[in-house]
CSV table of C-alpha atoms and ligand atoms in Angstrom, one decimal:
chain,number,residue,atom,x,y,z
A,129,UNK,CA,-21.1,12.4,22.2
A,130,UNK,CA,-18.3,14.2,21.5
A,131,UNK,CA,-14.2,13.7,20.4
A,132,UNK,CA,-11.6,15.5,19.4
A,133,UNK,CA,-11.0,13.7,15.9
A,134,UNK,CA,-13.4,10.9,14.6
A,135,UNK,CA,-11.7,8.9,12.0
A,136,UNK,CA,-13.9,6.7,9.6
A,137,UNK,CA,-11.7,3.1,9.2
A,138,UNK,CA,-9.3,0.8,11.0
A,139,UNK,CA,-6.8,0.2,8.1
A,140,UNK,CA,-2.9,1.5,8.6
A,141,UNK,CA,-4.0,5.1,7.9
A,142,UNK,CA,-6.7,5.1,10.5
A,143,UNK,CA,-4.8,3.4,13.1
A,144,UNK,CA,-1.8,4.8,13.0
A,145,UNK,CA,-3.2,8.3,13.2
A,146,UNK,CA,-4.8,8.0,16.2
A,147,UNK,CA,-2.0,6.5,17.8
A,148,UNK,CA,0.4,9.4,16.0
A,149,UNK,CA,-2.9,11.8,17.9
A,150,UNK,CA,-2.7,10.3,21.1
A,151,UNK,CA,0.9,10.8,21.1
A,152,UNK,CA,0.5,14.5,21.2
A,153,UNK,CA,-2.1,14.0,23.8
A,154,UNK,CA,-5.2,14.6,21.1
A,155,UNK,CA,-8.5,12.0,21.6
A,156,UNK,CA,-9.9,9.8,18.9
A,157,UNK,CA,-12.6,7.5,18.1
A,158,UNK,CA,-12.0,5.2,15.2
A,159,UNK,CA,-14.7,3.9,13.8
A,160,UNK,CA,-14.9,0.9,10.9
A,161,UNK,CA,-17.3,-1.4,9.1
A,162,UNK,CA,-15.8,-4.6,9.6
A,163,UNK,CA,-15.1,-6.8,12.2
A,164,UNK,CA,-11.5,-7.0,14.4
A,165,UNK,CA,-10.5,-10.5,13.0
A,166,UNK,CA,-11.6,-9.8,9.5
A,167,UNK,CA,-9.1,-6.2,9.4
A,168,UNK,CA,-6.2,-8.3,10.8
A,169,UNK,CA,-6.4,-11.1,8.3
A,170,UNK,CA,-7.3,-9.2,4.9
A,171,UNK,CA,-3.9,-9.7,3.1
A,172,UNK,CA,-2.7,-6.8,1.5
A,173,UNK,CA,0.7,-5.0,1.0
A,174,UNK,CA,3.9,-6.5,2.9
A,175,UNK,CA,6.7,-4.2,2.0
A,176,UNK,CA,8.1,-1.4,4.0
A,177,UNK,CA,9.6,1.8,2.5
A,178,UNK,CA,13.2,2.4,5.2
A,179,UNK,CA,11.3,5.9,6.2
A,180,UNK,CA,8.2,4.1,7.0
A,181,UNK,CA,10.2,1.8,9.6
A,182,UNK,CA,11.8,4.8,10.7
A,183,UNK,CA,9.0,5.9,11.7
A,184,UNK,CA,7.0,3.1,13.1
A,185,UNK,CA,10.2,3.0,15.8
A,186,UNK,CA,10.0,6.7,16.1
A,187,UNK,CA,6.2,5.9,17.3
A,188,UNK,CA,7.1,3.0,19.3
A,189,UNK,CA,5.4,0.8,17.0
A,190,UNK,CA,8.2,-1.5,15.8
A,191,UNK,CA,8.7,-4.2,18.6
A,192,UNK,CA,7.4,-7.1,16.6
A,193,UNK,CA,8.8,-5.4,13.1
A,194,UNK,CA,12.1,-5.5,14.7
A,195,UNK,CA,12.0,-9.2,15.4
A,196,UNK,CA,10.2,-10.6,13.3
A,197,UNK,CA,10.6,-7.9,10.0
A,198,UNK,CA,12.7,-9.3,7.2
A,199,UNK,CA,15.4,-6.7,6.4
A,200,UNK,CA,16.1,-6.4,2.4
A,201,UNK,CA,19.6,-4.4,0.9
A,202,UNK,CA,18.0,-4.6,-2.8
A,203,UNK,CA,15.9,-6.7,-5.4
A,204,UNK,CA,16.4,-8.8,-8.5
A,205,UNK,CA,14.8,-7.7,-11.7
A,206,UNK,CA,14.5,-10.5,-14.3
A,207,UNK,CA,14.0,-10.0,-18.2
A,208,UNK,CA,15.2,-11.8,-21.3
A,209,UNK,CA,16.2,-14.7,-20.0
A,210,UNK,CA,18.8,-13.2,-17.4
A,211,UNK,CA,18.3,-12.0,-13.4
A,212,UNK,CA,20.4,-9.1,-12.2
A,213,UNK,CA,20.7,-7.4,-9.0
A,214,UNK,CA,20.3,-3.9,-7.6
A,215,UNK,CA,22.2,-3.5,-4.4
A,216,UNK,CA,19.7,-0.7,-2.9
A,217,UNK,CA,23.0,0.1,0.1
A,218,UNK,CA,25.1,0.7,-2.4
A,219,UNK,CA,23.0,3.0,-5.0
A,220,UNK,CA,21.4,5.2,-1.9
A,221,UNK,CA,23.8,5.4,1.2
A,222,UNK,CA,22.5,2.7,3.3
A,223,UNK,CA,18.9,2.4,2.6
A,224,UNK,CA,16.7,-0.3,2.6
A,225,UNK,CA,13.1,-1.7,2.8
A,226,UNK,CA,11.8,-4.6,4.9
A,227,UNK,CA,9.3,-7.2,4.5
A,228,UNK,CA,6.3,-7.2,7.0
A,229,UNK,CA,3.1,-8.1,6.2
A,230,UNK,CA,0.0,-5.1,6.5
A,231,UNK,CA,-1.9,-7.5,8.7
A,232,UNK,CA,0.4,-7.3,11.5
A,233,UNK,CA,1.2,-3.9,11.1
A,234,UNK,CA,-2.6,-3.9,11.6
A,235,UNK,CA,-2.6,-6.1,14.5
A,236,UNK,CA,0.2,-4.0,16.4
A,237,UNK,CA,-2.0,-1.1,15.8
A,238,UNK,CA,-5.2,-2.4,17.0
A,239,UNK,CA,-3.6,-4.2,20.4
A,240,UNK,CA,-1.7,-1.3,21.0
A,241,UNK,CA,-4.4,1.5,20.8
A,242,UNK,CA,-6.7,-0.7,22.9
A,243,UNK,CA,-4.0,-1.0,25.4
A,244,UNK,CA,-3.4,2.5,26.0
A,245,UNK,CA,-7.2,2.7,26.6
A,246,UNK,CA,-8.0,4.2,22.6
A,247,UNK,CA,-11.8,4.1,21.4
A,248,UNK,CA,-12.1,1.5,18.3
A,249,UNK,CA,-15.1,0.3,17.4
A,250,UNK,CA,-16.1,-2.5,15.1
A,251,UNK,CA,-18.8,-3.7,12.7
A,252,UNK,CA,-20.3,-0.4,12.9
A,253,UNK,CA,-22.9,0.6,10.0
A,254,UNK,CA,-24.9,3.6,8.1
A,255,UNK,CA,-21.5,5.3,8.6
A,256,UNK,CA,-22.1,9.1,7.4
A,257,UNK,CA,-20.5,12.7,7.6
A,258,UNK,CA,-22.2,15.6,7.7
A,259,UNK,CA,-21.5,19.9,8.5
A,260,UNK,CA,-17.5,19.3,7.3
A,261,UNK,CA,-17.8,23.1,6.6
A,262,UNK,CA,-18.2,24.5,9.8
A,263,UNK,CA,-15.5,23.5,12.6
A,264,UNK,CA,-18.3,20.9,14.4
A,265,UNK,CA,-18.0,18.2,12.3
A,266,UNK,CA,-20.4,15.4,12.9
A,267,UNK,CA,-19.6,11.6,12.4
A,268,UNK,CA,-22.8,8.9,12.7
A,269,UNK,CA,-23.2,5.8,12.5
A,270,UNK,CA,-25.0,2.7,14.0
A,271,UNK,CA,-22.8,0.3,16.8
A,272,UNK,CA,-22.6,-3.0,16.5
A,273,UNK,CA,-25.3,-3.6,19.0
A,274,UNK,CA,-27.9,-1.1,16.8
A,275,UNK,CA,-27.5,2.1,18.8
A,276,UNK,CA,-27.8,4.9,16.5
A,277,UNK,CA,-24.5,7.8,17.4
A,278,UNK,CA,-23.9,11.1,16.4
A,279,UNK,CA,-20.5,12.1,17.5
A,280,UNK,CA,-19.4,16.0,17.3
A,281,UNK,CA,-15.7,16.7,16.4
A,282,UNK,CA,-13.2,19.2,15.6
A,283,UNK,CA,-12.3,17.4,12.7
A,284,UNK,CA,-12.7,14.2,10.5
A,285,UNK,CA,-10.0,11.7,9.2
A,286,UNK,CA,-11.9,10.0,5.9
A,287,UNK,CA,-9.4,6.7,6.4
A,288,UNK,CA,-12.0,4.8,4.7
A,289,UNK,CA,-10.2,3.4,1.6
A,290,UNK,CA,-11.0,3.2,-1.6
A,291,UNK,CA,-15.1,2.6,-1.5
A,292,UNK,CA,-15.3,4.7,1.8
A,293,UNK,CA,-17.8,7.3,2.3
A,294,UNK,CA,-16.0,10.1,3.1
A,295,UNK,CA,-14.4,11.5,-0.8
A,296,UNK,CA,-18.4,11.0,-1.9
A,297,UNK,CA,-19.4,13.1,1.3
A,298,UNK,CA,-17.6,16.3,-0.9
A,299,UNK,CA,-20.1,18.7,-2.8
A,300,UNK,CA,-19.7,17.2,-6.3
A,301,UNK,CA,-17.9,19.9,-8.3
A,302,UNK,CA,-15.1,20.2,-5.5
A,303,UNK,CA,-12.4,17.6,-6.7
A,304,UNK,CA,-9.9,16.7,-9.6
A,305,UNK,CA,-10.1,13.5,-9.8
A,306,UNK,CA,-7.2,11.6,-12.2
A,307,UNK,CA,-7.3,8.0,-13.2
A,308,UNK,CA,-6.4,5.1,-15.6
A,309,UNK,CA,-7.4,1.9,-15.5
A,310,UNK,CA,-4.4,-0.9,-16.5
A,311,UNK,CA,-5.1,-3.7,-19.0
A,312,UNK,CA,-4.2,-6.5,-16.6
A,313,UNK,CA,-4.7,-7.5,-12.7
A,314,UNK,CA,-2.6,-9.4,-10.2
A,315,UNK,CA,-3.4,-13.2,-8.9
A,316,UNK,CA,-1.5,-12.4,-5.0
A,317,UNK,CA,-1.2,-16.0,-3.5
A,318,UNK,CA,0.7,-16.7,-0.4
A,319,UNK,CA,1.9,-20.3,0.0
A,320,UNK,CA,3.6,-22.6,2.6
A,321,UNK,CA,6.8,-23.1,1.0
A,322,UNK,CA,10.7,-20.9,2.2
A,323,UNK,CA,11.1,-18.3,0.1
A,324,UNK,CA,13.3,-19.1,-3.3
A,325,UNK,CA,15.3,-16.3,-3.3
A,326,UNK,CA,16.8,-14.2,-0.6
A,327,UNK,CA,15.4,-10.9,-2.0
A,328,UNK,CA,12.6,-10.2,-4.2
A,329,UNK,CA,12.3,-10.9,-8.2
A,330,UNK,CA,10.4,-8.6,-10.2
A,331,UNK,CA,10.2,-10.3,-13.5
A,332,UNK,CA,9.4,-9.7,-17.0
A,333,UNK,CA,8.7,-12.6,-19.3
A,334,UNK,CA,6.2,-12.8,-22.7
A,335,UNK,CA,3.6,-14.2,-21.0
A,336,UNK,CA,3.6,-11.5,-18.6
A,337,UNK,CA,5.0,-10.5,-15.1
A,338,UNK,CA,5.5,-12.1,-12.2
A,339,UNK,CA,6.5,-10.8,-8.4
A,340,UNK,CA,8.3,-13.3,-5.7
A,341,UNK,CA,8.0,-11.9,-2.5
A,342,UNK,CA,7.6,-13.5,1.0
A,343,UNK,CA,6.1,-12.8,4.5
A,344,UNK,CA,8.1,-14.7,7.0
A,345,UNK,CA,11.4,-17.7,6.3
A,346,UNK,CA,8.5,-20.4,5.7
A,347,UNK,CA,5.9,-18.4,4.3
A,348,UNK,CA,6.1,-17.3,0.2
A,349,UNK,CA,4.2,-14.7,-1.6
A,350,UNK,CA,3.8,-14.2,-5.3
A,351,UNK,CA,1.9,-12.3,-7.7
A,352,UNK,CA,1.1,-13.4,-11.5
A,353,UNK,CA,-0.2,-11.0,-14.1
A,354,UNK,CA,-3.8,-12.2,-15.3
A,355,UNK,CA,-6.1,-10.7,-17.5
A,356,UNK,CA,-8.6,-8.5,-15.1
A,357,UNK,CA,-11.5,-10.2,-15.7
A,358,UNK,CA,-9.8,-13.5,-15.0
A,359,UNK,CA,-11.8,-15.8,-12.7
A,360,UNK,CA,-10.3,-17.6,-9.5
A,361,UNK,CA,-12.0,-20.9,-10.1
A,362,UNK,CA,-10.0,-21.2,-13.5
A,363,UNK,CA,-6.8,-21.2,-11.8
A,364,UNK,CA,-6.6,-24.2,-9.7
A,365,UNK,CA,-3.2,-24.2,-7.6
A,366,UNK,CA,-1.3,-26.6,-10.6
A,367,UNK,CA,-2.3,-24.5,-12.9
A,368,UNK,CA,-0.5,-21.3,-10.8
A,369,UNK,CA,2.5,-23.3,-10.1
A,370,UNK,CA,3.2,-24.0,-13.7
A,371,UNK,CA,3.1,-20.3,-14.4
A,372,UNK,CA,5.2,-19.5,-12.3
A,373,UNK,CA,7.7,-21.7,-12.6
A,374,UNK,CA,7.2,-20.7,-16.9
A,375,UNK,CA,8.0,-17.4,-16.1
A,376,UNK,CA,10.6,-17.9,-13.1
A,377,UNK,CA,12.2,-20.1,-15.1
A,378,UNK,CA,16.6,-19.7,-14.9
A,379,UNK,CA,19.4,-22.3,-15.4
A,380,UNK,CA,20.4,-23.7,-12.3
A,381,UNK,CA,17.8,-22.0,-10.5
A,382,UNK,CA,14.7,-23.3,-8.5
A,383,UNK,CA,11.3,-22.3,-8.0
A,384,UNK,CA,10.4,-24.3,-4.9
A,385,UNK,CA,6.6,-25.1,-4.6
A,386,UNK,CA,3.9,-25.3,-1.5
A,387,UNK,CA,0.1,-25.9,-0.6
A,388,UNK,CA,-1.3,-22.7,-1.9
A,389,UNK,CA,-3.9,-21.1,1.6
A,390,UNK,CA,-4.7,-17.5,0.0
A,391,UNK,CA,-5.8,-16.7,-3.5
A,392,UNK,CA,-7.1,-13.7,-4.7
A,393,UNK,CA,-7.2,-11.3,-8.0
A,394,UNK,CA,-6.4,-7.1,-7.9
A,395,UNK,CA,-7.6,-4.9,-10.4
A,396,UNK,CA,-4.6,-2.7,-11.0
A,397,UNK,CA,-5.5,1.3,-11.5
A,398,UNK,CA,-4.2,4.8,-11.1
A,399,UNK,CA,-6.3,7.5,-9.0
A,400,UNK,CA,-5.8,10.8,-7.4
A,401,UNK,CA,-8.3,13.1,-5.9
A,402,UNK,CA,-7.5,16.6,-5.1
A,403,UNK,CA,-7.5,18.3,-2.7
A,404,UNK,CA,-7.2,15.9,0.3
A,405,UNK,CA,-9.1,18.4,2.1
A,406,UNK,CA,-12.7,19.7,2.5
A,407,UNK,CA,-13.4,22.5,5.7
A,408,UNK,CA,-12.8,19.8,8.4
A,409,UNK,CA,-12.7,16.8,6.6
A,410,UNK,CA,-9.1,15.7,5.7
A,411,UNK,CA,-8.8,12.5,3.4
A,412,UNK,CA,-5.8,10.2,4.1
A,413,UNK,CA,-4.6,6.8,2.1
A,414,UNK,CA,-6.0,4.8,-0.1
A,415,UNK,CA,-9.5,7.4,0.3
A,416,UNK,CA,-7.9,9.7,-1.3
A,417,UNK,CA,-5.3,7.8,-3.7
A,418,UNK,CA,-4.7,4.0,-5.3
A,419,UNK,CA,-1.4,3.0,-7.2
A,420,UNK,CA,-0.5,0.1,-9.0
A,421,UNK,CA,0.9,-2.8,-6.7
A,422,UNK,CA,4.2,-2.7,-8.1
A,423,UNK,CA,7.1,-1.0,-6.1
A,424,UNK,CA,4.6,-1.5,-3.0
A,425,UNK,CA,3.9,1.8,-2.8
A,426,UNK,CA,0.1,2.4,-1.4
A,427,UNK,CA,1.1,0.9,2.2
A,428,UNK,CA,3.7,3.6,2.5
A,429,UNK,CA,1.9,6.5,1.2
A,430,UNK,CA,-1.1,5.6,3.5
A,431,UNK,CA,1.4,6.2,6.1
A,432,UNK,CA,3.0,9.1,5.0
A,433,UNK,CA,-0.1,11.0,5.3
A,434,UNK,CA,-1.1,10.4,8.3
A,435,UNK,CA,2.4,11.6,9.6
A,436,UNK,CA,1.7,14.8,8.3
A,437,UNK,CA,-1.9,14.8,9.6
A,438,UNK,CA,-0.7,14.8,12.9
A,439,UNK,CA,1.0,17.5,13.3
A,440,UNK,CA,-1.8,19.8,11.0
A,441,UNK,CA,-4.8,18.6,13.3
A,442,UNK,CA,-2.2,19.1,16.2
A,443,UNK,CA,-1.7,22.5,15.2
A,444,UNK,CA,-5.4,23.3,13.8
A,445,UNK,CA,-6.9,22.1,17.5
A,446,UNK,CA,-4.4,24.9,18.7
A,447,UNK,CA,-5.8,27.1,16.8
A,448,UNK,CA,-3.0,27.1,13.7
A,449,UNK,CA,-4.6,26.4,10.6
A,450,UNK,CA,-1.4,26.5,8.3
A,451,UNK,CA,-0.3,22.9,8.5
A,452,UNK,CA,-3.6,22.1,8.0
A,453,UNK,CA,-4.2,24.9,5.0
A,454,UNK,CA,-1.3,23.1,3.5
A,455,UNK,CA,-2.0,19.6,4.1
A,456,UNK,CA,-2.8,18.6,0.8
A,457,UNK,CA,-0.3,20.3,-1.1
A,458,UNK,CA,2.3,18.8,1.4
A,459,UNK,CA,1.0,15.0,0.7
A,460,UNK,CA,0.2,15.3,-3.1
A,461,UNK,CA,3.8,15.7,-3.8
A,462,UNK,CA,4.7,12.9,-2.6
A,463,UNK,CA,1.8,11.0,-4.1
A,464,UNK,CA,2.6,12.0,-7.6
A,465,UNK,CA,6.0,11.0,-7.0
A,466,UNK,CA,5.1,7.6,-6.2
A,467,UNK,CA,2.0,7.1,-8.9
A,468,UNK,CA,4.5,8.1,-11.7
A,469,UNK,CA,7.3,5.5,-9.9
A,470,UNK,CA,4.2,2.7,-9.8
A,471,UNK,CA,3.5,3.3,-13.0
A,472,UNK,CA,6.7,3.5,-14.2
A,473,UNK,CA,7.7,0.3,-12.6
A,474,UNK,CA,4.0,-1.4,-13.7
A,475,UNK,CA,4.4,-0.6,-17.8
A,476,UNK,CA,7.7,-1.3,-17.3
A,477,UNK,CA,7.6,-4.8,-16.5
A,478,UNK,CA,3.7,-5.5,-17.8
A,479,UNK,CA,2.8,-7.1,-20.9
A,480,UNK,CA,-0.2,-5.2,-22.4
A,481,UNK,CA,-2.9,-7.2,-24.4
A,482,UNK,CA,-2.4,-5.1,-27.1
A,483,UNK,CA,1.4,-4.6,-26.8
A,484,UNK,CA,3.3,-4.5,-30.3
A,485,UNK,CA,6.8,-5.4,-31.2
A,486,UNK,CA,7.9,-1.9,-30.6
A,487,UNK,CA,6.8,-2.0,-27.0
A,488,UNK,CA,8.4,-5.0,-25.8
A,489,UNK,CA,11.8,-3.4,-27.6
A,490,UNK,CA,11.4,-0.3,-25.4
A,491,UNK,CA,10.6,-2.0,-22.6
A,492,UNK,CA,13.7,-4.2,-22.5
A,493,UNK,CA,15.3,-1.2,-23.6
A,494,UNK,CA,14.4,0.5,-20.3
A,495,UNK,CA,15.2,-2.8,-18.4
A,496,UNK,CA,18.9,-2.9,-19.8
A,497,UNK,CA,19.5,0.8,-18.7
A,498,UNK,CA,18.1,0.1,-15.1
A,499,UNK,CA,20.5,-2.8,-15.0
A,500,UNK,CA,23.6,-1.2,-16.7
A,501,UNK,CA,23.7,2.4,-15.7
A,502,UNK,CA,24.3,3.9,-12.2
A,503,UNK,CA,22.4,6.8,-12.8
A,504,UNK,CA,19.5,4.8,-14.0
A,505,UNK,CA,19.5,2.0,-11.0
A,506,UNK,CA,20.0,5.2,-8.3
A,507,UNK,CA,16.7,6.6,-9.6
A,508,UNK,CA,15.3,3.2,-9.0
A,509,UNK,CA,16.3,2.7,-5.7
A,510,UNK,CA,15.5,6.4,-4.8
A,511,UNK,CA,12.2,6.0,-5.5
A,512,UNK,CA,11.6,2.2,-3.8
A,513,UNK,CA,13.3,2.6,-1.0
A,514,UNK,CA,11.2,6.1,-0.1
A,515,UNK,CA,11.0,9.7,-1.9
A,516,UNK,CA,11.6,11.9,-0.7
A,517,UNK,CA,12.8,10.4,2.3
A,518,UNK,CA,9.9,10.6,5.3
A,519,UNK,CA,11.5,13.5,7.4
B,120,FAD,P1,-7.6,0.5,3.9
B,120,FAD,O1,-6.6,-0.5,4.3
B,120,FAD,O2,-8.5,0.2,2.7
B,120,FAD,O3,-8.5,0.8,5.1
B,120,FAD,C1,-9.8,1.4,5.1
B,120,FAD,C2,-10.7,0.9,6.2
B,120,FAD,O4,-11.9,1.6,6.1
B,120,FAD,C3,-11.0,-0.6,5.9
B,120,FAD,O5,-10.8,-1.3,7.1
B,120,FAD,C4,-12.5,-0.5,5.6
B,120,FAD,O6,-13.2,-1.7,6.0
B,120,FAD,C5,-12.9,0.7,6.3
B,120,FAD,N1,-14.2,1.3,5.8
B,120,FAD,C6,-14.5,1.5,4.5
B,120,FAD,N2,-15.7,2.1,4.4
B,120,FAD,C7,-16.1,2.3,5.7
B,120,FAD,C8,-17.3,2.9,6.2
B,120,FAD,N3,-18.3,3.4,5.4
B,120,FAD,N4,-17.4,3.0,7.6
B,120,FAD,C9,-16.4,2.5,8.4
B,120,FAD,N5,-15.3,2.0,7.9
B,120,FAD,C10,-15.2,1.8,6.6
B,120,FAD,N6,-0.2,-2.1,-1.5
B,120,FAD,C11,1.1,-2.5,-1.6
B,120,FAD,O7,1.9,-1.7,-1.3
B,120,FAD,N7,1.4,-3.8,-2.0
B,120,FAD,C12,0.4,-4.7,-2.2
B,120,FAD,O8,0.7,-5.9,-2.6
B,120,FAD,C13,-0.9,-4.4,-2.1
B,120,FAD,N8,-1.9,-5.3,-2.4
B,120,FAD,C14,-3.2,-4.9,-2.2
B,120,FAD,C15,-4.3,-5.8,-2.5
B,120,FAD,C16,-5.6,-5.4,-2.3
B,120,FAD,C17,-6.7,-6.4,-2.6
B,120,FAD,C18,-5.9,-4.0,-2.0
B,120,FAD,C19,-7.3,-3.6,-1.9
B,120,FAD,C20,-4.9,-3.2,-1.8
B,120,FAD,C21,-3.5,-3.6,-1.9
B,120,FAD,N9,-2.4,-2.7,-1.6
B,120,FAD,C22,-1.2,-3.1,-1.7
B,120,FAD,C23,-2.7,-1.3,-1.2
B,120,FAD,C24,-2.5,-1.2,0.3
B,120,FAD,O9,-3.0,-2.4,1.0
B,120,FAD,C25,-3.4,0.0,0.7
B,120,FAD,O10,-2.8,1.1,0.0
B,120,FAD,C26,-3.5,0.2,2.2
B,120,FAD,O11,-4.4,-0.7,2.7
B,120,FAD,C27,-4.1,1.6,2.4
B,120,FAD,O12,-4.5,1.8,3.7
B,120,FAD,P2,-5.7,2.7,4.2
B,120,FAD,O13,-5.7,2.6,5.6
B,120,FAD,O14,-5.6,3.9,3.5
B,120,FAD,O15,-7.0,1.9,3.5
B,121,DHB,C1,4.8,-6.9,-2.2
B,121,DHB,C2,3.8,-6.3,-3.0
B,121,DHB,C3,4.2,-5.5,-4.0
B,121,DHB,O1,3.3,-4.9,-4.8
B,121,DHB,C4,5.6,-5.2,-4.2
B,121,DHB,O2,5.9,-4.4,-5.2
B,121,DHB,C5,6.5,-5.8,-3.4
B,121,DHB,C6,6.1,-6.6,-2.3
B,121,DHB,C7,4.3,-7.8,-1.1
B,121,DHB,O3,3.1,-8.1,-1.0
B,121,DHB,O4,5.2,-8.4,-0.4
């Protein structure tokens, strides 16, 4: 069998690439080890940098994200007892981010690749990657069904996440790999309760942090920092609701509660593998490169480098290897820029285990400058809201 550009997983990198592919007329077969149902329900990110809704209309993508997309002009950071706001319009000239959940995203995708006739296919296994040094790549796997495919490409798009098989597929030797593990994880649960607030609360309280967010006007989402080792079955939902509404807590003020349908713990670590890039084998997302959760930045990145992707394979299957050559250099950039920004935002508003006095006083520190200075809140927003801005 034969494609132009096999891509290993239907998550927003894979899919979006080849969509972004068949837009400049390029095939693709997307491949991924799960079913359909189970990659549109597996909740995940929700927020939307403004570039990254820029450029889902730009792609035609944003029907349903125009409708249904929740459209925010800032966020609340809470610390020591008070809640202030950061008007994100007013610090960066108009910008914004919007709420819309990474399971529809993933459902546009997927109905609107199958309806311009794109090859997806599901609960495949043995998924492997071989000759990515010469310009015949080959992708194999077994179909759902047990038939055993070897499928020769120009070139192969590891979109395979974090545990994929395609940064492993790289001679050993080849990559930089950075990382750091954080001293905490996130309890995500969404609930069936309006949202409290109209935009979101990052919070910082002794016991630790806590995230309001939302997916839709009736349906609330909010993370609570738990030890990582913490164990679901010790948090029954009263238990989570008095949490939050500890660490929520504000005079006048209400934390509005609801029957609790998703629950679910994140480790929380820093990684970033370089280059992106082996022969014909180009990483992209979450393959290559995990954040923190907070600022919501993995989502966005995931999409940024497919956008560039695009127009290097566009380019390399002309026979212009120098979008391609520079591939990784292009999306690393941004990458640092947004682990430093995650982690910035993470320690920021984190309560380590081993935190002293002198940590917690540099930390409000920190908070009262973000809150107080204009120069301080701009960098902020900058870096939420998308940087550099998606061209
Ligand atoms: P993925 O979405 O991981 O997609 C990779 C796909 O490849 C998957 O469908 C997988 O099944 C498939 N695959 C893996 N191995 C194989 C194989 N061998 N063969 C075929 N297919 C394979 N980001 C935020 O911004 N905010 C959040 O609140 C947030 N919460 C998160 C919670 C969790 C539990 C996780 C894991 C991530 C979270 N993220 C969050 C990060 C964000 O969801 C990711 O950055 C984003 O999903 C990256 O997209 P991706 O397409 O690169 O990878
Ligand atoms: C969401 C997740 C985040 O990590 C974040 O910083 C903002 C929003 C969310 O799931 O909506």
């Amino acid at each position: 069998m034969r494609t132009q550009v096999g891509i290993v997983g239907a998550g927003p990198a894979g899919l979006l690439l080849s969509h972004l592919l068949a837009l400049r007329g390029i095939d693709s077969l997307v491949v991924e080890d799960r079913s359909r149902a189970y990659c549109e329900a597996r909740q995940r990110a929700g927020l939307l940098e403004d570039g990254t809704v820029r450029l889902l209309r730009e792609a035609d993508l944003a029907q349903r994200l125009d409708a249904e997309g929740l459209e925010h002009g800032g966020i609340y950071l809470q610390f020591a007892g008070e809640r202030h706001h950061l008007d994100f319009r007013d610090l960066t000239g108009g910008r914004t981010v919007t709420i819309y959940a990474q399971t529809e995203i993933v459902k546009d995708l997927i109905a609107r690749r199958l309806a311009d006739g794109g090859a997806l296919e599901f609960e495949i296994s043995s998924t492997a990657v071989a000759d990515l040094d010469t310009d015949r790549p080959v992708l194999s796997y077994m179909t759902a069904g047990g038939e055993r495919r070897e499928v020769i490409c120009d070139a192969i798009a590891g979109c395979d996440g974090f545990h994929g098989i395609c940064r492993p597929s790289i001679p050993a030797g080849l990559l930089t790999v950075r990382d750091r593990a954080y001293p905490y994880a996130w309890l995500g649960i969404t609930a069936e309760v309006p949202p409290s607030t109209d935009e979101l609360i990052y919070n910082r309280h002794p016991e630790g942090f806590a995230l309001h967010t939302m997916r839709t006007p009736q349906i609330s989402r909010l993370y609570l920092q738990v030890r990582p080792d913490e164990r679901l079955e010790d948090w029954p939902d009263d238990r989570i609701w008095a949490a939050f509404q500890r660490r929520f807590a504000l005079p006048g003020w209400e934390l509005k509660e609801g029957p609790i349908f998703d629950k679910a713990v994140t480790p929380m670590r820093s990684f970033v593998s370089s280059p992106m890039r082996y022969g014909r084998l180009f990483l992209a997302g979450d393959a290559a490169h995990i954040v923190p959760p907070t600022g919501a930045k993995g989502l966005n990145l995931a999409m940024a480098d497919v956008t560039v992707l695009a127009d290097a394979l566009h380019a390399l299957l002309l026979g212009d290897s120098r979008l391609a050559d520079g591939y990784s250099d292009a999306c690393l950039s941004r990458v640092w820029r947004a682990t430093h920004f995650s982690w910035w935002m993470t320690t920021m508003l984190h309560v380590a285990p081993d935190a002293d006095p002198m940590t917690e006083e540099l930390q409000l520190s920190q908070l009262r400058y973000v809150t107080t200075s204009r120069a301080a809140a701009t960098s902020l927003a900058e870096n939420y809201t998308g940087y550099p801005p998606l061209r």
